[in-house]
């Protein structure tokens, strides 16, 4: 029976249910949304049961889908625990640390701060990877993972690192032409590819939380990574939805400003994730403690003003 189980499709279902959307699951699994849909259809046809209901703004599991996703989560979690023990027995305490993180967070927030960690801990070597295969907590090779998600890490150690608040941001010269929410229709709206998910986009979520009616966006530009969105906003190419930790430094130095005062909490948080075995490492614990110290200013508001 094990030989016939569609393992890839099961993993895809678990990701869609946990993240509540085909788009975020596709990003997590490093595949297209079409591939995610094909896996789900294969699984539904194989079982003869409907597992997911795709609505206009979100995807919800049926009872059968929820049960199967939970069973998959528990099963893979148990396998992961055994792999942790086997892999951990081969590791030495003197090894460096491989950190897997999303590109936006890695390039904009983490990398500039790693210089401080290197100065404080010259004997600990940190390598940073943004490769999707390295930064996937359930299968990646990294020792430590930074996840931007709603949580849910079966079989792994996870701690919320920080939350974030969101508000539109743009270059100062562009802000002078944005006096009311309706002015957004006159500008290019900058997005990253996560905003194509079935859940509310960051713009829609911000507007809903703040009680604001968005105008129609006449021009949009989508980038593959959040750091590219930030850089495009700094260069005055449009207006972006600023995620607190990713725009805090640019706001501090004045290269980005907020044209509107309204801010809203994000739907997602940043998580420190590692295998349980990794916590036996003094180096991992030193990095973990340092990360929490660096994240302190962001835990209360999600922004640094």
mmCIF file of C-alpha atoms in Angstrom:
data_model
loop_
_atom_site.group_PDB
_atom_site.id
_atom_site.type_symbol
_atom_site.label_atom_id
_atom_site.label_comp_id
_atom_site.label_asym_id
_atom_site.label_seq_id
_atom_site.Cartn_x
_atom_site.Cartn_y
_atom_site.Cartn_z
ATOM 1 C CA UNK A 1 0.000 0.000 0.000
ATOM 2 C CA UNK A 2 2.857 2.398 0.818
ATOM 3 C CA UNK A 3 4.126 2.117 -2.743
ATOM 4 C CA UNK A 4 0.855 3.412 -4.145
ATOM 5 C CA UNK A 5 0.293 6.342 -1.777
ATOM 6 C CA UNK A 6 0.627 9.702 -3.623
ATOM 7 C CA UNK A 7 3.117 11.218 -1.177
ATOM 8 C CA UNK A 8 3.695 14.441 -3.119
ATOM 9 C CA UNK A 9 -0.027 15.054 -3.367
ATOM 10 C CA UNK A 10 -0.471 14.410 0.360
ATOM 11 C CA UNK A 11 2.272 16.874 1.194
ATOM 12 C CA UNK A 12 0.660 19.410 -1.135
ATOM 13 C CA UNK A 13 -2.709 18.978 0.586
ATOM 14 C CA UNK A 14 -1.144 19.501 4.023
ATOM 15 C CA UNK A 15 0.519 22.706 2.846
ATOM 16 C CA UNK A 16 -2.670 24.104 1.253
ATOM 17 C CA UNK A 17 -4.751 23.375 4.371
ATOM 18 C CA UNK A 18 -2.156 24.789 6.778
ATOM 19 C CA UNK A 19 -1.521 27.943 4.732
ATOM 20 C CA UNK A 20 -5.162 28.293 3.595
ATOM 21 C CA UNK A 21 -4.340 28.912 -0.025
ATOM 22 C CA UNK A 22 -2.954 27.497 -3.262
ATOM 23 C CA UNK A 23 -0.626 30.455 -3.859
ATOM 24 C CA UNK A 24 1.221 30.295 -0.541
ATOM 25 C CA UNK A 25 1.434 26.495 -0.804
ATOM 26 C CA UNK A 26 2.967 26.851 -4.261
ATOM 27 C CA UNK A 27 5.563 29.301 -2.913
ATOM 28 C CA UNK A 28 6.386 27.042 0.039
ATOM 29 C CA UNK A 29 6.756 23.960 -2.170
ATOM 30 C CA UNK A 30 8.569 25.887 -4.927
ATOM 31 C CA UNK A 31 6.083 24.824 -7.627
ATOM 32 C CA UNK A 32 3.454 26.616 -9.699
ATOM 33 C CA UNK A 33 -0.151 27.049 -8.581
ATOM 34 C CA UNK A 34 -1.103 24.866 -11.556
ATOM 35 C CA UNK A 35 1.051 22.053 -10.145
ATOM 36 C CA UNK A 36 -0.624 22.427 -6.752
ATOM 37 C CA UNK A 37 -4.056 22.199 -8.400
ATOM 38 C CA UNK A 38 -3.000 19.095 -10.316
ATOM 39 C CA UNK A 39 -1.794 17.373 -7.141
ATOM 40 C CA UNK A 40 -5.057 18.137 -5.346
ATOM 41 C CA UNK A 41 -7.139 16.890 -8.292
ATOM 42 C CA UNK A 42 -5.059 13.697 -8.444
ATOM 43 C CA UNK A 43 -5.621 13.091 -4.754
ATOM 44 C CA UNK A 44 -9.358 13.801 -4.928
ATOM 45 C CA UNK A 45 -9.756 11.491 -7.915
ATOM 46 C CA UNK A 46 -7.703 8.771 -6.204
ATOM 47 C CA UNK A 47 -9.782 8.964 -3.023
ATOM 48 C CA UNK A 48 -13.137 9.703 -4.594
ATOM 49 C CA UNK A 49 -13.753 12.555 -2.137
ATOM 50 C CA UNK A 50 -13.680 16.314 -2.389
ATOM 51 C CA UNK A 51 -10.947 17.661 -0.112
ATOM 52 C CA UNK A 52 -10.907 21.429 -0.677
ATOM 53 C CA UNK A 53 -13.421 24.149 -1.442
ATOM 54 C CA UNK A 54 -11.983 27.101 -3.360
ATOM 55 C CA UNK A 55 -13.888 30.282 -2.587
ATOM 56 C CA UNK A 56 -13.378 33.751 -4.019
ATOM 57 C CA UNK A 57 -10.854 34.820 -1.401
ATOM 58 C CA UNK A 58 -9.717 31.682 0.421
ATOM 59 C CA UNK A 59 -9.494 27.918 0.291
ATOM 60 C CA UNK A 60 -11.130 25.856 3.029
ATOM 61 C CA UNK A 61 -10.860 22.106 3.593
ATOM 62 C CA UNK A 62 -13.814 19.769 3.724
ATOM 63 C CA UNK A 63 -14.091 17.481 6.750
ATOM 64 C CA UNK A 64 -12.293 14.759 4.802
ATOM 65 C CA UNK A 65 -9.614 17.213 3.700
ATOM 66 C CA UNK A 66 -9.004 18.418 7.255
ATOM 67 C CA UNK A 67 -8.729 14.866 8.577
ATOM 68 C CA UNK A 68 -6.329 13.787 5.854
ATOM 69 C CA UNK A 69 -4.171 16.907 6.210
ATOM 70 C CA UNK A 70 -3.930 16.360 9.965
ATOM 71 C CA UNK A 71 -2.985 12.705 9.503
ATOM 72 C CA UNK A 72 -0.353 13.686 6.946
ATOM 73 C CA UNK A 73 1.023 16.329 9.312
ATOM 74 C CA UNK A 74 1.296 13.838 12.167
ATOM 75 C CA UNK A 75 2.809 11.140 9.962
ATOM 76 C CA UNK A 76 5.477 13.335 8.406
ATOM 77 C CA UNK A 77 6.129 14.881 11.823
ATOM 78 C CA UNK A 78 6.954 11.464 13.269
ATOM 79 C CA UNK A 79 9.264 10.696 10.364
ATOM 80 C CA UNK A 80 10.960 14.060 10.844
ATOM 81 C CA UNK A 81 11.668 13.326 14.514
ATOM 82 C CA UNK A 82 13.446 10.084 13.631
ATOM 83 C CA UNK A 83 15.428 11.846 10.897
ATOM 84 C CA UNK A 84 16.390 14.541 13.418
ATOM 85 C CA UNK A 85 17.925 11.909 15.679
ATOM 86 C CA UNK A 86 19.763 10.151 12.853
ATOM 87 C CA UNK A 87 21.088 13.348 11.286
ATOM 88 C CA UNK A 88 21.952 14.870 14.659
ATOM 89 C CA UNK A 89 24.108 11.914 15.617
ATOM 90 C CA UNK A 90 26.363 12.693 12.658
ATOM 91 C CA UNK A 91 26.820 16.385 13.464
ATOM 92 C CA UNK A 92 29.651 17.861 15.453
ATOM 93 C CA UNK A 93 29.434 20.761 17.880
ATOM 94 C CA UNK A 94 32.132 22.681 16.061
ATOM 95 C CA UNK A 95 30.218 23.021 12.798
ATOM 96 C CA UNK A 96 28.918 26.333 11.547
ATOM 97 C CA UNK A 97 25.228 27.118 11.160
ATOM 98 C CA UNK A 98 23.289 27.120 7.900
ATOM 99 C CA UNK A 99 20.299 29.467 8.115
ATOM 100 C CA UNK A 100 17.458 29.172 5.590
ATOM 101 C CA UNK A 101 15.309 32.277 5.150
ATOM 102 C CA UNK A 102 12.966 33.910 2.603
ATOM 103 C CA UNK A 103 14.878 36.202 0.212
ATOM 104 C CA UNK A 104 13.167 39.432 1.294
ATOM 105 C CA UNK A 105 13.813 38.879 4.980
ATOM 106 C CA UNK A 106 17.313 37.526 4.362
ATOM 107 C CA UNK A 107 18.558 40.401 2.188
ATOM 108 C CA UNK A 108 16.741 43.359 3.779
ATOM 109 C CA UNK A 109 16.603 42.499 7.484
ATOM 110 C CA UNK A 110 18.895 39.624 8.421
ATOM 111 C CA UNK A 111 22.028 40.075 6.314
ATOM 112 C CA UNK A 112 22.865 43.641 7.471
ATOM 113 C CA UNK A 113 22.448 42.559 11.101
ATOM 114 C CA UNK A 114 24.598 39.438 10.734
ATOM 115 C CA UNK A 115 27.675 41.666 10.768
ATOM 116 C CA UNK A 116 26.928 42.387 14.425
ATOM 117 C CA UNK A 117 26.571 38.689 15.186
ATOM 118 C CA UNK A 118 29.889 37.944 13.473
ATOM 119 C CA UNK A 119 31.581 40.651 15.522
ATOM 120 C CA UNK A 120 30.136 39.300 18.775
ATOM 121 C CA UNK A 121 30.714 35.623 17.915
ATOM 122 C CA UNK A 122 33.854 35.352 15.771
ATOM 123 C CA UNK A 123 34.096 31.586 16.368
ATOM 124 C CA UNK A 124 30.621 30.826 14.961
ATOM 125 C CA UNK A 125 30.359 30.664 11.182
ATOM 126 C CA UNK A 126 26.953 31.591 9.746
ATOM 127 C CA UNK A 127 25.944 30.674 6.196
ATOM 128 C CA UNK A 128 22.730 32.113 4.769
ATOM 129 C CA UNK A 129 20.641 30.379 2.107
ATOM 130 C CA UNK A 130 17.524 31.596 0.313
ATOM 131 C CA UNK A 131 17.236 28.493 -1.851
ATOM 132 C CA UNK A 132 13.681 27.099 -1.525
ATOM 133 C CA UNK A 133 14.981 23.571 -0.941
ATOM 134 C CA UNK A 134 17.305 24.691 1.863
ATOM 135 C CA UNK A 135 14.744 26.864 3.660
ATOM 136 C CA UNK A 136 11.817 24.429 3.708
ATOM 137 C CA UNK A 137 11.539 23.417 7.412
ATOM 138 C CA UNK A 138 10.124 19.958 6.778
ATOM 139 C CA UNK A 139 12.765 18.838 4.253
ATOM 140 C CA UNK A 140 15.522 21.467 4.019
ATOM 141 C CA UNK A 141 19.164 20.973 4.928
ATOM 142 C CA UNK A 142 19.477 24.141 7.001
ATOM 143 C CA UNK A 143 20.148 23.982 10.743
ATOM 144 C CA UNK A 144 17.850 26.931 11.454
ATOM 145 C CA UNK A 145 14.871 28.214 9.450
ATOM 146 C CA UNK A 146 13.211 31.612 9.446
ATOM 147 C CA UNK A 147 9.628 31.131 8.292
ATOM 148 C CA UNK A 148 7.185 33.854 7.268
ATOM 149 C CA UNK A 149 3.847 32.143 7.802
ATOM 150 C CA UNK A 150 0.867 31.572 10.078
ATOM 151 C CA UNK A 151 2.801 28.887 11.974
ATOM 152 C CA UNK A 152 2.244 25.146 12.128
ATOM 153 C CA UNK A 153 5.471 23.107 12.139
ATOM 154 C CA UNK A 154 4.746 19.465 13.030
ATOM 155 C CA UNK A 155 7.651 17.620 14.590
ATOM 156 C CA UNK A 156 9.831 20.746 14.801
ATOM 157 C CA UNK A 157 10.772 23.276 17.470
ATOM 158 C CA UNK A 158 9.213 26.659 16.639
ATOM 159 C CA UNK A 159 9.145 30.046 18.364
ATOM 160 C CA UNK A 160 7.475 33.214 17.156
ATOM 161 C CA UNK A 161 10.286 35.641 16.427
ATOM 162 C CA UNK A 162 8.276 38.752 15.637
ATOM 163 C CA UNK A 163 5.085 39.982 14.097
ATOM 164 C CA UNK A 164 4.703 42.910 11.753
ATOM 165 C CA UNK A 165 2.442 45.778 10.867
ATOM 166 C CA UNK A 166 1.736 46.942 7.347
ATOM 167 C CA UNK A 167 1.098 50.271 5.670
ATOM 168 C CA UNK A 168 1.726 51.690 2.192
ATOM 169 C CA UNK A 169 5.203 53.121 1.570
ATOM 170 C CA UNK A 170 6.840 55.051 -1.242
ATOM 171 C CA UNK A 171 9.716 57.385 -2.020
ATOM 172 C CA UNK A 172 9.393 60.915 -0.524
ATOM 173 C CA UNK A 173 8.983 62.637 -3.910
ATOM 174 C CA UNK A 174 6.127 60.265 -4.774
ATOM 175 C CA UNK A 175 4.431 60.823 -1.413
ATOM 176 C CA UNK A 176 3.907 64.483 -2.285
ATOM 177 C CA UNK A 177 1.442 63.390 -4.984
ATOM 178 C CA UNK A 178 -0.549 61.096 -2.666
ATOM 179 C CA UNK A 179 -2.945 63.184 -0.593
ATOM 180 C CA UNK A 180 -5.923 60.819 -0.412
ATOM 181 C CA UNK A 181 -6.580 57.095 -0.805
ATOM 182 C CA UNK A 182 -8.083 57.691 -4.244
ATOM 183 C CA UNK A 183 -4.724 58.964 -5.498
ATOM 184 C CA UNK A 184 -3.447 55.375 -5.488
ATOM 185 C CA UNK A 185 -5.235 54.820 -8.787
ATOM 186 C CA UNK A 186 -2.833 57.312 -10.402
ATOM 187 C CA UNK A 187 0.266 55.353 -9.416
ATOM 188 C CA UNK A 188 1.848 51.961 -10.042
ATOM 189 C CA UNK A 189 1.141 49.530 -7.226
ATOM 190 C CA UNK A 190 4.099 47.282 -6.442
ATOM 191 C CA UNK A 191 3.381 43.704 -5.372
ATOM 192 C CA UNK A 192 5.296 40.514 -4.713
ATOM 193 C CA UNK A 193 4.197 37.110 -5.968
ATOM 194 C CA UNK A 194 2.694 36.062 -2.607
ATOM 195 C CA UNK A 195 -0.085 38.558 -3.244
ATOM 196 C CA UNK A 196 -1.636 36.293 -5.892
ATOM 197 C CA UNK A 197 -2.885 33.931 -3.181
ATOM 198 C CA UNK A 198 -6.576 33.104 -2.696
ATOM 199 C CA UNK A 199 -6.521 34.778 0.717
ATOM 200 C CA UNK A 200 -6.890 38.538 1.002
ATOM 201 C CA UNK A 201 -3.914 40.289 -0.559
ATOM 202 C CA UNK A 202 -1.881 42.522 1.811
ATOM 203 C CA UNK A 203 -3.500 45.566 0.233
ATOM 204 C CA UNK A 204 -7.009 44.206 0.722
ATOM 205 C CA UNK A 205 -6.225 43.001 4.229
ATOM 206 C CA UNK A 206 -4.799 46.405 5.201
ATOM 207 C CA UNK A 207 -7.839 48.208 3.795
ATOM 208 C CA UNK A 208 -10.269 45.875 5.552
ATOM 209 C CA UNK A 209 -8.499 46.155 8.921
ATOM 210 C CA UNK A 210 -8.340 49.959 8.657
ATOM 211 C CA UNK A 211 -11.877 50.414 7.321
ATOM 212 C CA UNK A 212 -10.637 51.940 4.071
ATOM 213 C CA UNK A 213 -12.148 51.539 0.620
ATOM 214 C CA UNK A 214 -9.482 50.928 -2.008
ATOM 215 C CA UNK A 215 -9.785 52.461 -5.467
ATOM 216 C CA UNK A 216 -9.241 50.412 -8.593
ATOM 217 C CA UNK A 217 -5.533 49.905 -9.272
ATOM 218 C CA UNK A 218 -4.949 50.887 -12.885
ATOM 219 C CA UNK A 219 -1.280 49.860 -12.946
ATOM 220 C CA UNK A 220 0.424 47.087 -11.003
ATOM 221 C CA UNK A 221 3.891 45.564 -11.127
ATOM 222 C CA UNK A 222 4.646 42.170 -9.586
ATOM 223 C CA UNK A 223 8.115 41.076 -8.461
ATOM 224 C CA UNK A 224 9.303 37.617 -7.485
ATOM 225 C CA UNK A 225 10.764 38.638 -4.122
ATOM 226 C CA UNK A 226 9.775 41.035 -1.353
ATOM 227 C CA UNK A 227 13.214 42.687 -1.313
ATOM 228 C CA UNK A 228 12.766 43.659 -4.970
ATOM 229 C CA UNK A 229 9.463 45.313 -4.087
ATOM 230 C CA UNK A 230 11.189 47.344 -1.368
ATOM 231 C CA UNK A 231 13.989 48.373 -3.713
ATOM 232 C CA UNK A 232 11.532 49.379 -6.445
ATOM 233 C CA UNK A 233 9.661 51.552 -3.924
ATOM 234 C CA UNK A 234 12.921 53.195 -2.806
ATOM 235 C CA UNK A 235 13.707 54.020 -6.438
ATOM 236 C CA UNK A 236 10.326 55.719 -6.846
ATOM 237 C CA UNK A 237 8.860 53.159 -9.238
ATOM 238 C CA UNK A 238 5.558 52.917 -7.370
ATOM 239 C CA UNK A 239 3.795 52.432 -4.058
ATOM 240 C CA UNK A 240 4.210 49.205 -2.075
ATOM 241 C CA UNK A 241 2.525 47.681 0.933
ATOM 242 C CA UNK A 242 5.318 48.057 3.453
ATOM 243 C CA UNK A 243 5.890 45.108 5.790
ATOM 244 C CA UNK A 244 7.318 46.505 9.044
ATOM 245 C CA UNK A 245 10.647 44.677 9.432
ATOM 246 C CA UNK A 246 11.411 44.933 5.716
ATOM 247 C CA UNK A 247 10.940 48.703 5.451
ATOM 248 C CA UNK A 248 11.976 49.852 8.943
ATOM 249 C CA UNK A 249 15.553 50.711 7.987
ATOM 250 C CA UNK A 250 14.474 52.563 4.826
ATOM 251 C CA UNK A 251 11.932 54.585 6.822
ATOM 252 C CA UNK A 252 14.597 55.425 9.411
ATOM 253 C CA UNK A 253 16.991 56.769 6.806
ATOM 254 C CA UNK A 254 14.228 58.613 4.942
ATOM 255 C CA UNK A 255 14.389 56.744 1.644
ATOM 256 C CA UNK A 256 10.811 55.552 2.226
ATOM 257 C CA UNK A 257 7.871 57.302 3.862
ATOM 258 C CA UNK A 258 4.304 56.374 4.729
ATOM 259 C CA UNK A 259 1.777 58.494 2.806
ATOM 260 C CA UNK A 260 -1.016 57.315 5.146
ATOM 261 C CA UNK A 261 -0.994 57.000 8.935
ATOM 262 C CA UNK A 262 -3.190 53.888 9.088
ATOM 263 C CA UNK A 263 -1.360 50.632 9.849
ATOM 264 C CA UNK A 264 -2.685 47.092 10.265
ATOM 265 C CA UNK A 265 -1.269 43.858 11.717
ATOM 266 C CA UNK A 266 -0.096 41.378 9.102
ATOM 267 C CA UNK A 267 -1.777 38.023 8.588
ATOM 268 C CA UNK A 268 1.606 36.321 9.104
ATOM 269 C CA UNK A 269 4.548 36.333 11.501
ATOM 270 C CA UNK A 270 8.234 35.460 11.453
ATOM 271 C CA UNK A 271 9.162 32.203 13.162
ATOM 272 C CA UNK A 272 12.410 30.693 14.390
ATOM 273 C CA UNK A 273 12.238 27.000 13.465
ATOM 274 C CA UNK A 274 14.719 24.178 13.942
ATOM 275 C CA UNK A 275 14.854 20.461 14.533
ATOM 276 C CA UNK A 276 14.702 19.454 18.190
ATOM 277 C CA UNK A 277 18.161 17.957 17.918
ATOM 278 C CA UNK A 278 19.601 21.326 16.867
ATOM 279 C CA UNK A 279 18.820 22.809 20.292
ATOM 280 C CA UNK A 280 21.618 20.680 21.742
ATOM 281 C CA UNK A 281 24.096 22.888 19.882
ATOM 282 C CA UNK A 282 25.612 25.804 21.812
ATOM 283 C CA UNK A 283 26.112 27.628 18.517
ATOM 284 C CA UNK A 284 22.456 27.322 17.523
ATOM 285 C CA UNK A 285 21.351 28.544 20.950
ATOM 286 C CA UNK A 286 23.725 31.513 20.731
ATOM 287 C CA UNK A 287 22.267 32.440 17.338
ATOM 288 C CA UNK A 288 18.717 31.905 18.630
ATOM 289 C CA UNK A 289 19.313 34.198 21.633
ATOM 290 C CA UNK A 290 20.862 36.868 19.393
ATOM 291 C CA UNK A 291 17.940 36.716 16.945
ATOM 292 C CA UNK A 292 15.431 37.300 19.721
ATOM 293 C CA UNK A 293 17.410 40.311 20.930
ATOM 294 C CA UNK A 294 17.500 41.785 17.420
ATOM 295 C CA UNK A 295 13.769 41.165 17.011
ATOM 296 C CA UNK A 296 12.746 42.815 20.296
ATOM 297 C CA UNK A 297 11.952 46.252 18.808
ATOM 298 C CA UNK A 298 9.629 44.598 16.276
ATOM 299 C CA UNK A 299 7.600 42.390 18.603
ATOM 300 C CA UNK A 300 5.439 45.161 20.005
ATOM 301 C CA UNK A 301 4.497 47.089 16.882
ATOM 302 C CA UNK A 302 5.961 45.236 13.930
ATOM 303 C CA UNK A 303 7.617 48.485 12.867
ATOM 304 C CA UNK A 304 10.440 50.685 13.978
ATOM 305 C CA UNK A 305 9.443 54.329 13.695
#
